[in-house]
JSON list of C-alpha atoms in Angstrom, two decimals:
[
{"chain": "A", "resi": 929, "resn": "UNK", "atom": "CA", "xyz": [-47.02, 64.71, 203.08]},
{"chain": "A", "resi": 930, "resn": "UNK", "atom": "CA", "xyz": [-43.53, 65.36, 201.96]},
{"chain": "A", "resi": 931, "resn": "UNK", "atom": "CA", "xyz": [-40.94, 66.81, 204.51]},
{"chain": "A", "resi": 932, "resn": "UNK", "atom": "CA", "xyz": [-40.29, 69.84, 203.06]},
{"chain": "A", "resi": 933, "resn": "UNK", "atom": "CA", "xyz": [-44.36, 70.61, 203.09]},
{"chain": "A", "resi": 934, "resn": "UNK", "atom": "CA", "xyz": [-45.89, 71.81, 206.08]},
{"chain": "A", "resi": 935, "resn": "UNK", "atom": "CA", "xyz": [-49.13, 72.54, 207.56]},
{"chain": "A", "resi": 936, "resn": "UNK", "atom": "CA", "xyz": [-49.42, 74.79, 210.36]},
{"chain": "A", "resi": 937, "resn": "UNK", "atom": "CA", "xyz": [-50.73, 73.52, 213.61]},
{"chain": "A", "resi": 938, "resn": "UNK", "atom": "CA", "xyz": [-50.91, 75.08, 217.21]},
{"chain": "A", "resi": 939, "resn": "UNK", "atom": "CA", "xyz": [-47.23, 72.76, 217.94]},
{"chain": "A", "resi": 940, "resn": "UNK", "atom": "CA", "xyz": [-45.97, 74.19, 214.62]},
{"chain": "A", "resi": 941, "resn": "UNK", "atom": "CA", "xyz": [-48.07, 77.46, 213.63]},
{"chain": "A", "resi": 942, "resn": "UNK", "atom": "CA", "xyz": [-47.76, 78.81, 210.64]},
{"chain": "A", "resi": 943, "resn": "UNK", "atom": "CA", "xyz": [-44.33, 80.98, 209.58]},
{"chain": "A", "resi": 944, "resn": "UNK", "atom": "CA", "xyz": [-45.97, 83.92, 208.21]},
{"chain": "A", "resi": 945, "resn": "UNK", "atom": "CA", "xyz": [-48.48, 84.81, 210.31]},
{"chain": "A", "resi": 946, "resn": "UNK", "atom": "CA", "xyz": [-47.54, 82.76, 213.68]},
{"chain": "A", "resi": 947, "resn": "UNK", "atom": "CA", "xyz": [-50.91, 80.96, 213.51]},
{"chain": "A", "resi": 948, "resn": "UNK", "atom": "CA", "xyz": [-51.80, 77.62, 214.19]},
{"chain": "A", "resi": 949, "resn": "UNK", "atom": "CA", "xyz": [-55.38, 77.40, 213.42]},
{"chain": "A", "resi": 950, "resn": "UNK", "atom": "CA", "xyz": [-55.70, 79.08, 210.04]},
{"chain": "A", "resi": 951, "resn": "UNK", "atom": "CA", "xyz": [-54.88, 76.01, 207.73]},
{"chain": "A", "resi": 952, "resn": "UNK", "atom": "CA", "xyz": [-51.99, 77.84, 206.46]},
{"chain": "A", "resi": 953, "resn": "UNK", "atom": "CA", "xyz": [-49.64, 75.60, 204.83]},
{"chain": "A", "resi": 954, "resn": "UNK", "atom": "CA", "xyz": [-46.18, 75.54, 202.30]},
{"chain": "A", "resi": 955, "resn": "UNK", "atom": "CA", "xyz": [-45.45, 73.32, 199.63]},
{"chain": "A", "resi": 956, "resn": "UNK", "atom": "CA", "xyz": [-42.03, 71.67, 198.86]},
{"chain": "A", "resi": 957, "resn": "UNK", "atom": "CA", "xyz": [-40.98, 74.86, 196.78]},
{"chain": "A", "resi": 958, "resn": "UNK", "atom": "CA", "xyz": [-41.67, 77.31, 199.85]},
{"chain": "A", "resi": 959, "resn": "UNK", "atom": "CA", "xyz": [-44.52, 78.96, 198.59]},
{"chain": "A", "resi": 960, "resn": "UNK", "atom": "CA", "xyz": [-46.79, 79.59, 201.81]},
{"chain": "A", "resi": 961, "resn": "UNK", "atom": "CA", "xyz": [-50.67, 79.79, 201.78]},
{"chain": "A", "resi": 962, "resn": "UNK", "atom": "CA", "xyz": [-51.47, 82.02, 204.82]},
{"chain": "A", "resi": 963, "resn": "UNK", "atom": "CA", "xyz": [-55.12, 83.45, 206.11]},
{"chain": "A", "resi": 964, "resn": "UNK", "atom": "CA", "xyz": [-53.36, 85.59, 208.62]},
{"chain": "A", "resi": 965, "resn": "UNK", "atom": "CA", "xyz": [-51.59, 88.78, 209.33]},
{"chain": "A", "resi": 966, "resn": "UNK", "atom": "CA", "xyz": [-47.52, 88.39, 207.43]},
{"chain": "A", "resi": 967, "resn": "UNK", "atom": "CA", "xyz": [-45.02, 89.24, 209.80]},
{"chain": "A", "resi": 968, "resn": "UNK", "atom": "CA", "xyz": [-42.06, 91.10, 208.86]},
{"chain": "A", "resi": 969, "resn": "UNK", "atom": "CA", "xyz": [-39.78, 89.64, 206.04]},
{"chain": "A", "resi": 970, "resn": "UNK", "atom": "CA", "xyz": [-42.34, 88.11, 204.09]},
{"chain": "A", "resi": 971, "resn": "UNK", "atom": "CA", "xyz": [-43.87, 89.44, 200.11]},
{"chain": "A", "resi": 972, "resn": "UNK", "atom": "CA", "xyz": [-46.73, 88.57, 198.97]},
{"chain": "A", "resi": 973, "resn": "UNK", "atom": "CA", "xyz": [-46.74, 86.33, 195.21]},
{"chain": "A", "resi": 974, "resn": "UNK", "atom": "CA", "xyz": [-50.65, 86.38, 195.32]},
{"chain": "A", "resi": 975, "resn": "UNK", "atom": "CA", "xyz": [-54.07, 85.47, 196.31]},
{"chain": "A", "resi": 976, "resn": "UNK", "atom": "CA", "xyz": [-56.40, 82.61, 195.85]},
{"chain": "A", "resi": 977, "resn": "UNK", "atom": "CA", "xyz": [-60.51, 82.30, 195.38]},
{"chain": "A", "resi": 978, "resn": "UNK", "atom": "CA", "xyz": [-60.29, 80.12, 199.07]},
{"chain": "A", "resi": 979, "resn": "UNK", "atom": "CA", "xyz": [-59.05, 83.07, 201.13]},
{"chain": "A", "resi": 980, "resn": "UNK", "atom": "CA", "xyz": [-54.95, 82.57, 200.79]},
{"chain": "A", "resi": 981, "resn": "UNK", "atom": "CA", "xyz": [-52.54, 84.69, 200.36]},
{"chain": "A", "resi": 982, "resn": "UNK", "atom": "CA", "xyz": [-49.53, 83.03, 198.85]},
{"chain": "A", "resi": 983, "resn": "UNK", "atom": "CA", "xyz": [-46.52, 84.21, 200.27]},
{"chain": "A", "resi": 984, "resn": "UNK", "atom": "CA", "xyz": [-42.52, 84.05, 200.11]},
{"chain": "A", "resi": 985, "resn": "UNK", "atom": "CA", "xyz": [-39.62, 85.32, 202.08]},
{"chain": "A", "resi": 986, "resn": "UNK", "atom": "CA", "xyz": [-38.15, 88.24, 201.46]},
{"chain": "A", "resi": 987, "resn": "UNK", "atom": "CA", "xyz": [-34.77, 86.86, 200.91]},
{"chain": "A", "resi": 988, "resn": "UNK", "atom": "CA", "xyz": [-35.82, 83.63, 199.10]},
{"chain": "A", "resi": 989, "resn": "UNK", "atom": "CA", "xyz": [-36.04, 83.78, 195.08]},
{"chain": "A", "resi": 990, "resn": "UNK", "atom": "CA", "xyz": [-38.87, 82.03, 193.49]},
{"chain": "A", "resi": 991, "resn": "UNK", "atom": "CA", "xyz": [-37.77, 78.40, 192.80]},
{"chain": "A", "resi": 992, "resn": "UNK", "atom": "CA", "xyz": [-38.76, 78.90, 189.41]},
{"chain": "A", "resi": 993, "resn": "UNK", "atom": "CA", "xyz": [-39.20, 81.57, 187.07]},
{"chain": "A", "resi": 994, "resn": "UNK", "atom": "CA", "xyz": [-42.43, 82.78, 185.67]},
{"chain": "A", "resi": 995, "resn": "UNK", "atom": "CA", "xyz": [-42.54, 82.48, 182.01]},
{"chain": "A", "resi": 996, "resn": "UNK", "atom": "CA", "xyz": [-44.40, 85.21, 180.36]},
{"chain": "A", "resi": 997, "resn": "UNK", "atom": "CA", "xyz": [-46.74, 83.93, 177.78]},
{"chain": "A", "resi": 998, "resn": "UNK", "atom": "CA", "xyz": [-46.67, 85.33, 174.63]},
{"chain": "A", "resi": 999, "resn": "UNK", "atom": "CA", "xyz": [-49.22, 87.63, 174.15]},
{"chain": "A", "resi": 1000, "resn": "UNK", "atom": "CA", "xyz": [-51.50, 86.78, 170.63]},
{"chain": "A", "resi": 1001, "resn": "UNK", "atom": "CA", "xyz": [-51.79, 89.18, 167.83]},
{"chain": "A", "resi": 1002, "resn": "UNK", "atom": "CA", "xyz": [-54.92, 90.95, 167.79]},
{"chain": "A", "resi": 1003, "resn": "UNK", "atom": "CA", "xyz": [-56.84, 89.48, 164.55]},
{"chain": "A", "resi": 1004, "resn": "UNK", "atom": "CA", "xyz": [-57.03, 92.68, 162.10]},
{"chain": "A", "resi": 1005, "resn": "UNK", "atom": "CA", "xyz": [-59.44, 92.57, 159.56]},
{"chain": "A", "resi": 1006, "resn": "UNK", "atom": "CA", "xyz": [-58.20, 93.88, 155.69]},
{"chain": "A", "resi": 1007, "resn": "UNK", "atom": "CA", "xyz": [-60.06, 96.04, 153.91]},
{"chain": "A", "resi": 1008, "resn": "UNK", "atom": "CA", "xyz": [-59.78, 94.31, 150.69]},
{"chain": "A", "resi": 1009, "resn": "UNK", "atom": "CA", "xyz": [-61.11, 97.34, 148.67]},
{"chain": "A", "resi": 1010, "resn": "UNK", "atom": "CA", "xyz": [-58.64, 99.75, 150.40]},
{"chain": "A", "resi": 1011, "resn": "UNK", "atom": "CA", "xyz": [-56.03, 97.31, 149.24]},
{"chain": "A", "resi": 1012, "resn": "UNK", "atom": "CA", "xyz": [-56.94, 96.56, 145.46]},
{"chain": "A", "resi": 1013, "resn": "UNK", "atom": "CA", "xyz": [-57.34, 100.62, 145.44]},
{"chain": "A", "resi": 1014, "resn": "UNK", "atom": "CA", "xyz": [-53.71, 100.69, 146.69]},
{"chain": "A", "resi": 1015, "resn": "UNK", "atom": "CA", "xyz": [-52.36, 98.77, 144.55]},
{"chain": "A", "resi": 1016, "resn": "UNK", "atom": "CA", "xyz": [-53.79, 99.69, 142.06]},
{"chain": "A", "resi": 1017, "resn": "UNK", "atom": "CA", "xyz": [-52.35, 103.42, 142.34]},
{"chain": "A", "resi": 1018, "resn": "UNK", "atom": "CA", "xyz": [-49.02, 102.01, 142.89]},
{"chain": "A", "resi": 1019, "resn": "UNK", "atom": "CA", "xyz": [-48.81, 100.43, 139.74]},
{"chain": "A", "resi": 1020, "resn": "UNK", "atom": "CA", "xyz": [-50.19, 103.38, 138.29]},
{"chain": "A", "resi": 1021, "resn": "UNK", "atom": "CA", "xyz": [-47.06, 105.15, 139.34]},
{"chain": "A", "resi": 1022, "resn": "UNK", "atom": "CA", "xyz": [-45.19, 103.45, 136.79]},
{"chain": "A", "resi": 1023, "resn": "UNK", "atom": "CA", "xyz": [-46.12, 103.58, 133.27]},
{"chain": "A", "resi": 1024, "resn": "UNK", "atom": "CA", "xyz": [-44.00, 101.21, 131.83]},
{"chain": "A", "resi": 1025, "resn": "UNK", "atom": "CA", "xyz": [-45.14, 98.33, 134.46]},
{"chain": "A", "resi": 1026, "resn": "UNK", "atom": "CA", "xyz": [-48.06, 97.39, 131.83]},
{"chain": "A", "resi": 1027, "resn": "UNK", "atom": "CA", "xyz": [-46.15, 97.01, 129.09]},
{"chain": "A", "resi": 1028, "resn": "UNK", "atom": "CA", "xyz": [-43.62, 95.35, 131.13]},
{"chain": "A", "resi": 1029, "resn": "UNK", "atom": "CA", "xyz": [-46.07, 92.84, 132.89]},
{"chain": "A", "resi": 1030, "resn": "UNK", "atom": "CA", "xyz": [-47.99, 91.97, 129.66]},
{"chain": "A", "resi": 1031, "resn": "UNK", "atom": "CA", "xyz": [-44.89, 90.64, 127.72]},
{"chain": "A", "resi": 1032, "resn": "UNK", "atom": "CA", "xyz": [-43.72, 88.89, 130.98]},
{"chain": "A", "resi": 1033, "resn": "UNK", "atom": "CA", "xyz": [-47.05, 87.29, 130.41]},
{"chain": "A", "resi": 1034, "resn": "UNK", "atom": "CA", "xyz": [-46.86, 87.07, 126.83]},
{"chain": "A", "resi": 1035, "resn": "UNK", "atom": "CA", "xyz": [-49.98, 88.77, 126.00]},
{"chain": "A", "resi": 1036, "resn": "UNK", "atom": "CA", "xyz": [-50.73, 91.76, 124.22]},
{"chain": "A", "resi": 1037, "resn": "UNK", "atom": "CA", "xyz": [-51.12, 95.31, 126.31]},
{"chain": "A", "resi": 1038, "resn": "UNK", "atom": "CA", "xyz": [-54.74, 95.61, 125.17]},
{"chain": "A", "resi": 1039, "resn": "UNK", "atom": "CA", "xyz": [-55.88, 92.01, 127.22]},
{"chain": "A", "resi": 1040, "resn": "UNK", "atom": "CA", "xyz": [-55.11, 93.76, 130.39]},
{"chain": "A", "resi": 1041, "resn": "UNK", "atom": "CA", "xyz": [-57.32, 96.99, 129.91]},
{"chain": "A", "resi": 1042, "resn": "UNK", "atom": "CA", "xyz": [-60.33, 94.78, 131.66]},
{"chain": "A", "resi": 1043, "resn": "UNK", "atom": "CA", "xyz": [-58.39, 94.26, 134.76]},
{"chain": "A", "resi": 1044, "resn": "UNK", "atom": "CA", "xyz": [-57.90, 96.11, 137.62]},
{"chain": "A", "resi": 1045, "resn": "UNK", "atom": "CA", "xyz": [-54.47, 95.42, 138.29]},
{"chain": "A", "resi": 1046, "resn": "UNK", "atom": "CA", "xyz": [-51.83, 96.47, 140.82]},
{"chain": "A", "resi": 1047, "resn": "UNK", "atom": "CA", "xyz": [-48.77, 95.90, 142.63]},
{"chain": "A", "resi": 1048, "resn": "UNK", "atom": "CA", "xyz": [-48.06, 96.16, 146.29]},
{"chain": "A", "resi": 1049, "resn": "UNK", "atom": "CA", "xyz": [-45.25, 97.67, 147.48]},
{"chain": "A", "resi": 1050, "resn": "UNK", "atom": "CA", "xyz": [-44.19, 99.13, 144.39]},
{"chain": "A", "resi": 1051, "resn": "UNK", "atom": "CA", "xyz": [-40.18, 99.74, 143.71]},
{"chain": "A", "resi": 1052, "resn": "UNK", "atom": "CA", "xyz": [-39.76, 103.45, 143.34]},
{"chain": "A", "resi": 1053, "resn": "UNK", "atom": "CA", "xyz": [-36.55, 102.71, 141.01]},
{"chain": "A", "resi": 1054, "resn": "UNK", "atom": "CA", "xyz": [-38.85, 100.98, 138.39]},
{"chain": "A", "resi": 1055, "resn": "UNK", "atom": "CA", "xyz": [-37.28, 98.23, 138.62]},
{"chain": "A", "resi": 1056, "resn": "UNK", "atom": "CA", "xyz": [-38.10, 94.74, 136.65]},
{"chain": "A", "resi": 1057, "resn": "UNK", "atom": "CA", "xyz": [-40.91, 92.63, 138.77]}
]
């Protein structure tokens, strides 16, 4: 066992809860497993599944920060239809946009009419796509 670890004993109970027969213990950081009662001056960090509490003093920062994890996006589902529908209107605010897309294409006007076409996020200014 390292030096700066400890396990409590009756010669050496335990810190937090002045113990020497609960198996409380500390690791080299000073994080302190206790079963017992904390005595003044002590915060708890947490508990475990085996009956500890980990503890810290009051006056002692954590020897190293907690990173947060960051937290996933929820997966969204897209309502495709919704979409195509939306689009579709916002091209349909703007007349000119089939003429304009069909000689950016290079076809005439008339071999778009079968499509259902659209444009997301359309430019209120009209400008050129």
């Amino acid at each position: 066992m390292n030096d700066s670890m400890f396990r409590a004993s009756k010669a050496t109970p335990c810190p937090v809860c002045g113990s020497g027969s609960k198996n409380c213990s500390a690791t080299a950081d000073g994080l302190h497993f206790c079963r017992g009662i904390a005595r003044d001056g002590w915060r708890k960090i947490s508990e475990d599944d085996n009956g500890f509490v980990h503890y810290r003093r009051n006056d002692e920062p954590p020897a190293m920060p907690s990173k947060a994890k960051p937290s996933k996006p929820k997966p969204t589902t897209t309502n495709w239809q919704a979409k195509a529908e939306e689009c579709a209107a916002n091209l349909g605010r703007f007349p000119g946009i089939r003429v304009r897309l069909a000689e950016k294409l290079g076809l005439p006007l008339e071999a778009l009419e079968g499509f259902t076409l659209g444009m997301n996020g359309a430019r209120s200014d009209g400008a050129e796509f």
